Short mmCIF file of C-alpha atoms and ligand atoms in Angstrom, two decimals:
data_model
loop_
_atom_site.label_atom_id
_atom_site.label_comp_id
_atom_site.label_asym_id
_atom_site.label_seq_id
_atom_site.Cartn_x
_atom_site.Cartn_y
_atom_site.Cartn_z
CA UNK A 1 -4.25 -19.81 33.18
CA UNK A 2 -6.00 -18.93 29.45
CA UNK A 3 -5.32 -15.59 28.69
CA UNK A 4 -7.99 -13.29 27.43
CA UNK A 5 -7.83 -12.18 24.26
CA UNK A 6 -7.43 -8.39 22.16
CA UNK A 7 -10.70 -7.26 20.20
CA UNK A 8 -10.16 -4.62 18.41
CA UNK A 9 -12.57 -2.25 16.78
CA UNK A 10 -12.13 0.30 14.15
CA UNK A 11 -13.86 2.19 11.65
CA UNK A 12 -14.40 5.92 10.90
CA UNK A 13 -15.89 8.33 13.18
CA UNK A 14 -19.36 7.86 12.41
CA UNK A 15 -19.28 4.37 11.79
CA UNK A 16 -21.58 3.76 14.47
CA UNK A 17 -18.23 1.81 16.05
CA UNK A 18 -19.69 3.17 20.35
CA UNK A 19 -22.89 1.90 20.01
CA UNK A 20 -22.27 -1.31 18.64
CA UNK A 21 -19.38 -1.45 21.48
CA UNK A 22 -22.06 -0.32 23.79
CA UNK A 23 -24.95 -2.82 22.53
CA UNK A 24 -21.82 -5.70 23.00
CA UNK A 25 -20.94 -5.31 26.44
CA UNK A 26 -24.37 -4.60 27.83
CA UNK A 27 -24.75 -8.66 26.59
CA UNK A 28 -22.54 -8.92 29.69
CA UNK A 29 -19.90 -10.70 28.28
CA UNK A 30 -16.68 -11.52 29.41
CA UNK A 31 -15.37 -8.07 28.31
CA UNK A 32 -13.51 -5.25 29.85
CA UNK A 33 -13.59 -1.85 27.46
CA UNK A 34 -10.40 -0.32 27.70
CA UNK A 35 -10.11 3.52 28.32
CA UNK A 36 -7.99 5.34 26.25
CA UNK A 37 -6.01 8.22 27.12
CA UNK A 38 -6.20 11.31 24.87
CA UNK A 39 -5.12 14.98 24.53
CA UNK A 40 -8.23 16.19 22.89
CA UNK A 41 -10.54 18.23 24.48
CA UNK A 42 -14.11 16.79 26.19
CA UNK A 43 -17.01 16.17 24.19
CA UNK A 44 -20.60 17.86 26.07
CA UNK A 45 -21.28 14.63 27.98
CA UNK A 46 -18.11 12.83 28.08
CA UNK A 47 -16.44 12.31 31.51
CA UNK A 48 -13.02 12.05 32.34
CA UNK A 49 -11.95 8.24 33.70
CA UNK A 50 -15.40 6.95 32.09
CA UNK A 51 -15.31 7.98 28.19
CA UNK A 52 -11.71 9.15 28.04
CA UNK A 53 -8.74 9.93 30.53
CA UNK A 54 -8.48 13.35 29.20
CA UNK A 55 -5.04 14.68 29.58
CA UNK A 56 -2.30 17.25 28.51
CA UNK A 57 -0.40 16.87 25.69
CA UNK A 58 3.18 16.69 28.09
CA UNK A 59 1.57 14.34 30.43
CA UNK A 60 0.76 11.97 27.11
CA UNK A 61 4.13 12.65 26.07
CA UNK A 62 5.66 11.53 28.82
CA UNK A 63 3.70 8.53 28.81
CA UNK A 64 5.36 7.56 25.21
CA UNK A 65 8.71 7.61 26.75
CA UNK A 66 7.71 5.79 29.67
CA UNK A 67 6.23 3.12 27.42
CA UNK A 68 3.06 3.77 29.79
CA UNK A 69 0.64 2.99 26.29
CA UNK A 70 0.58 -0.20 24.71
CA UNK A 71 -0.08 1.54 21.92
CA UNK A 72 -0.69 5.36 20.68
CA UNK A 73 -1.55 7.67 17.59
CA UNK A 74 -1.63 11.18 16.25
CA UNK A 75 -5.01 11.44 14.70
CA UNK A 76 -7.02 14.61 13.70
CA UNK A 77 -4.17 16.64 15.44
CA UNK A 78 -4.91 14.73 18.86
CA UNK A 79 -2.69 12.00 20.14
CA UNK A 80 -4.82 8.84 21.49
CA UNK A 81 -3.55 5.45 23.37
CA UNK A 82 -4.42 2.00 25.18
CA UNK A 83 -2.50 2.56 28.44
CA UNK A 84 -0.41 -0.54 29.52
CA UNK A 85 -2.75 -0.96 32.70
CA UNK A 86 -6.34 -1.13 30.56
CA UNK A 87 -5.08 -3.98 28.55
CA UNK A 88 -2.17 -6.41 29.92
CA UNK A 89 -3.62 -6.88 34.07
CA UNK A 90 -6.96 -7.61 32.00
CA UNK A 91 -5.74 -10.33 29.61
CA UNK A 92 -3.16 -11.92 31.96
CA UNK A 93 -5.92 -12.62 34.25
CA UNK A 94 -8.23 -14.38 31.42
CA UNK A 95 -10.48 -11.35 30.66
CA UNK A 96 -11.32 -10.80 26.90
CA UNK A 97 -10.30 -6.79 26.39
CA UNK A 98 -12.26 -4.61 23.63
CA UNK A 99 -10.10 -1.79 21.69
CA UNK A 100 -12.14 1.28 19.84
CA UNK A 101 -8.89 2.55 18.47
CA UNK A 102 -8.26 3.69 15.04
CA UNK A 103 -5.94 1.99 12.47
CA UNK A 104 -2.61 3.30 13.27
CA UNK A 105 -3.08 1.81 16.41
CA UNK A 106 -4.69 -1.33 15.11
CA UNK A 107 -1.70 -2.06 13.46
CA UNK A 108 0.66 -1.93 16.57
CA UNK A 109 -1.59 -4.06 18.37
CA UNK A 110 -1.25 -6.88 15.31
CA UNK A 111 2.50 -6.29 15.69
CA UNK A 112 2.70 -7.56 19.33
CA UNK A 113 0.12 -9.86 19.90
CA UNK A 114 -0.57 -12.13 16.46
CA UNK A 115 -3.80 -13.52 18.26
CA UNK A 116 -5.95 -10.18 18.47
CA UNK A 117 -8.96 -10.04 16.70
CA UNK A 118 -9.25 -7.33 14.73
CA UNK A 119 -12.43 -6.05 13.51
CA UNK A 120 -13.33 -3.28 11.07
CA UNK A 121 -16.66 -1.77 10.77
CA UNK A 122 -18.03 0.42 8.12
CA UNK A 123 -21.22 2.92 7.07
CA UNK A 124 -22.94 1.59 4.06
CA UNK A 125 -21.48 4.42 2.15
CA UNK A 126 -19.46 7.39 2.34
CA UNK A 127 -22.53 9.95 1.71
CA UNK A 128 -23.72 7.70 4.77
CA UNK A 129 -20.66 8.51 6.56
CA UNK A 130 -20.75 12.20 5.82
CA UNK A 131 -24.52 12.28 6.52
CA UNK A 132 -23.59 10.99 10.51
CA UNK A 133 -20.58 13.03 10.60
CA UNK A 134 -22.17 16.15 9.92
CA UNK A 135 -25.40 14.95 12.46
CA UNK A 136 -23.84 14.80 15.07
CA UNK A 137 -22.76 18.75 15.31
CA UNK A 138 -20.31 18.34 17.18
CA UNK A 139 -17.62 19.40 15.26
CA UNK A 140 -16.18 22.24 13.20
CA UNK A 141 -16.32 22.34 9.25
CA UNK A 142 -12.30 22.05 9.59
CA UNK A 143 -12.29 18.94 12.13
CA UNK A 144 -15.21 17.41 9.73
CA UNK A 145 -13.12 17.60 6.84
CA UNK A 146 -10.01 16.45 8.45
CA UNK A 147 -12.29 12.74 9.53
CA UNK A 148 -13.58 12.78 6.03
CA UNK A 149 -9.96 12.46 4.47
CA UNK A 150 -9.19 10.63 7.08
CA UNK A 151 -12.37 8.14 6.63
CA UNK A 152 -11.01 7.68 3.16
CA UNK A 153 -7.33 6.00 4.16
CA UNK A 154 -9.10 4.27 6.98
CA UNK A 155 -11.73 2.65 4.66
CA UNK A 156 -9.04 1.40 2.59
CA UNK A 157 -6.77 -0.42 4.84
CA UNK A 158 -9.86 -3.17 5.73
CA UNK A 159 -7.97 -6.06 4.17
CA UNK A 160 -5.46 -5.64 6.86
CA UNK A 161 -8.38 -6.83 9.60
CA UNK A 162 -9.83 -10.06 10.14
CA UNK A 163 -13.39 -8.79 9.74
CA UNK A 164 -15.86 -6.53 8.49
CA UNK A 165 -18.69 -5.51 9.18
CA UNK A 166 -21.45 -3.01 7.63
CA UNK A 167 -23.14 -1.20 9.87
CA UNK A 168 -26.23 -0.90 8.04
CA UNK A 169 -29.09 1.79 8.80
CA UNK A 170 -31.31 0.76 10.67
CA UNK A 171 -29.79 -2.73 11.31
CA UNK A 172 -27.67 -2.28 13.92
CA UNK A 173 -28.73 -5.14 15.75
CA UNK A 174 -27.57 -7.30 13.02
CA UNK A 175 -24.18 -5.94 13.60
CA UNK A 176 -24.07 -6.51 17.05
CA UNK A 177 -25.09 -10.28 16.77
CA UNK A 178 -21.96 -10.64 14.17
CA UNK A 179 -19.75 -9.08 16.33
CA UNK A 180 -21.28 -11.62 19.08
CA UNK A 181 -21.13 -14.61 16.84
CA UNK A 182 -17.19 -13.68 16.07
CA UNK A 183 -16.09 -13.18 20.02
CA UNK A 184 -17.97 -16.72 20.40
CA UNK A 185 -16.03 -18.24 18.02
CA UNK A 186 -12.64 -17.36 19.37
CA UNK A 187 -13.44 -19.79 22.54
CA UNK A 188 -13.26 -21.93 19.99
CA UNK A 189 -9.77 -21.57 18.80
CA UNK A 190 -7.37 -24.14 20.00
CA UNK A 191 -5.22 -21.60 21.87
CA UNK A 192 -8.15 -21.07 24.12
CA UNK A 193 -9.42 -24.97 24.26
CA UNK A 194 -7.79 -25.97 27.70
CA UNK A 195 -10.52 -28.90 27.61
CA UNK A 196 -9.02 -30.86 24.70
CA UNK A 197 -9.70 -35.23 26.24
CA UNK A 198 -6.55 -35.95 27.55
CA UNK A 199 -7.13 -39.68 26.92
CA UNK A 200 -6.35 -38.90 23.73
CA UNK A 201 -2.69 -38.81 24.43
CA UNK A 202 -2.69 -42.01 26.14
CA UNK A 203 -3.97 -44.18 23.68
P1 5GP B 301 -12.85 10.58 18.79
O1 5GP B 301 -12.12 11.88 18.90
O2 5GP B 301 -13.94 10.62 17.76
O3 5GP B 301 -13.34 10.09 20.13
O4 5GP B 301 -11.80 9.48 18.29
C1 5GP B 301 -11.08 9.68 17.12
C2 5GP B 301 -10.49 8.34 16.68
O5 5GP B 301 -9.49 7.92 17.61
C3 5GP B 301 -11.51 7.22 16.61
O6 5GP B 301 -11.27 6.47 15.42
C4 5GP B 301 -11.21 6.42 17.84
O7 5GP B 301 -11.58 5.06 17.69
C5 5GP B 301 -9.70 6.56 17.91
N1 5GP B 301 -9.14 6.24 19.23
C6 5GP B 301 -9.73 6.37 20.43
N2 5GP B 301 -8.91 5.93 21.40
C7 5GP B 301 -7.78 5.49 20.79
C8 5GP B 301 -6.57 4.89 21.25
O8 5GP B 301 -6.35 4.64 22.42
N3 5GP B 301 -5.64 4.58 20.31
C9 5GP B 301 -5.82 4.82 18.98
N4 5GP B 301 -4.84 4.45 18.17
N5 5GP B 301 -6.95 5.37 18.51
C10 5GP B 301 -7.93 5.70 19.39
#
């Protein structure tokens, strides 16, 4: 059977990475998100099994040795991870999996599957960046600054991706329809194009 394939997604908190995520799957493609574990603490609004599996940092520790995440980082003094069961039951079974994971993370997934798709998306600018950072209120001066630094490495590592995108103000429905237009073309890859004319190898 065709296997689905990896989409990942990064880009700097405030990136505008969720919505565009969100805006993608409510196109009701062939997508399953996958939730990622973490050891931070809930967001108002956030919901444990739905936005996050929220757990302690010796549970997620334990999952490391247990190779229970397909792949995990320590970001912003938080470990995050894909657990094995939101990505591999998915794929094996033909359905197309979306990452939001930073690029530690990004990395690993390159590593051990060469056909994921890895996307980066971007603010227009960094006083853009800092602008929705600081909107949002949800976070302390300290954590701010930390995801500003951290914005900055991020940023830089986009040649290692496949794509980017800029997630323009205002535009966002531009973005989505580019993220569309690359999932499409993937069906397109021979890997996935079980229909090739088999009279072709009988000539
Ligand atoms: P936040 O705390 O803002 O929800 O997430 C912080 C960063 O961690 C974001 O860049 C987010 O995409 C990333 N992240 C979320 N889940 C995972 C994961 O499972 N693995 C990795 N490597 N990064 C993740």
């Amino acid at each position: 059977m065709k296997k689905g394939t990896v989409f990942v997604l990064s880009g700097p908190a405030g990136s505008g990475k969720s919505t565009v995520r969100e805006r993608l799957m409510s196109k009701g493609l062939n997508f399953h998100y996958s939730i990622s574990d973490t050891t931070r603490k809930p967001r108002a609004g956030e919901r444990d099994g739905v936005d996050y599996g929220f757990v302690t940092r010796e549970k997620f520790e334990e999952g490391i040795k247990n190779g229970a995440y397909y792949e995990h980082a320590y970001y912003a003094g938080e470990y995050y991870g894909t657990p094995v069961s939101q990505l591999l039951p998915y794929i094996e079974s033909g359905v197309n999996v979306i990452l939001e994971i930073e690029v530690d993370g990004a990395m690993q997934v390159r590593e051990k599957d060469r056909d994921a798709v890895l996307v980066m998306l971007l603010p227009p600018s960094y006083s853009e960046l800092e602008a929705r950072l600081r909107g949002r209120g949800t976070e302390s001066e300290d954590k701010i600054q930390k995801r500003l630094s951290r914005a900055r490495d991020e940023v830089l590592l986009y040649p290692k991706y496949d794509y980017f995108l800029l997630n323009e103000s205002g535009r966002i429905d531009e973005c989505v329809r580019q993220l569309e237009v690359i999932a499409e073309a993937q069906t397109y890859r021979t890997k996935n194009t079980p229909d090739f004319p088999e009279e072709f190898f009988k000539i």
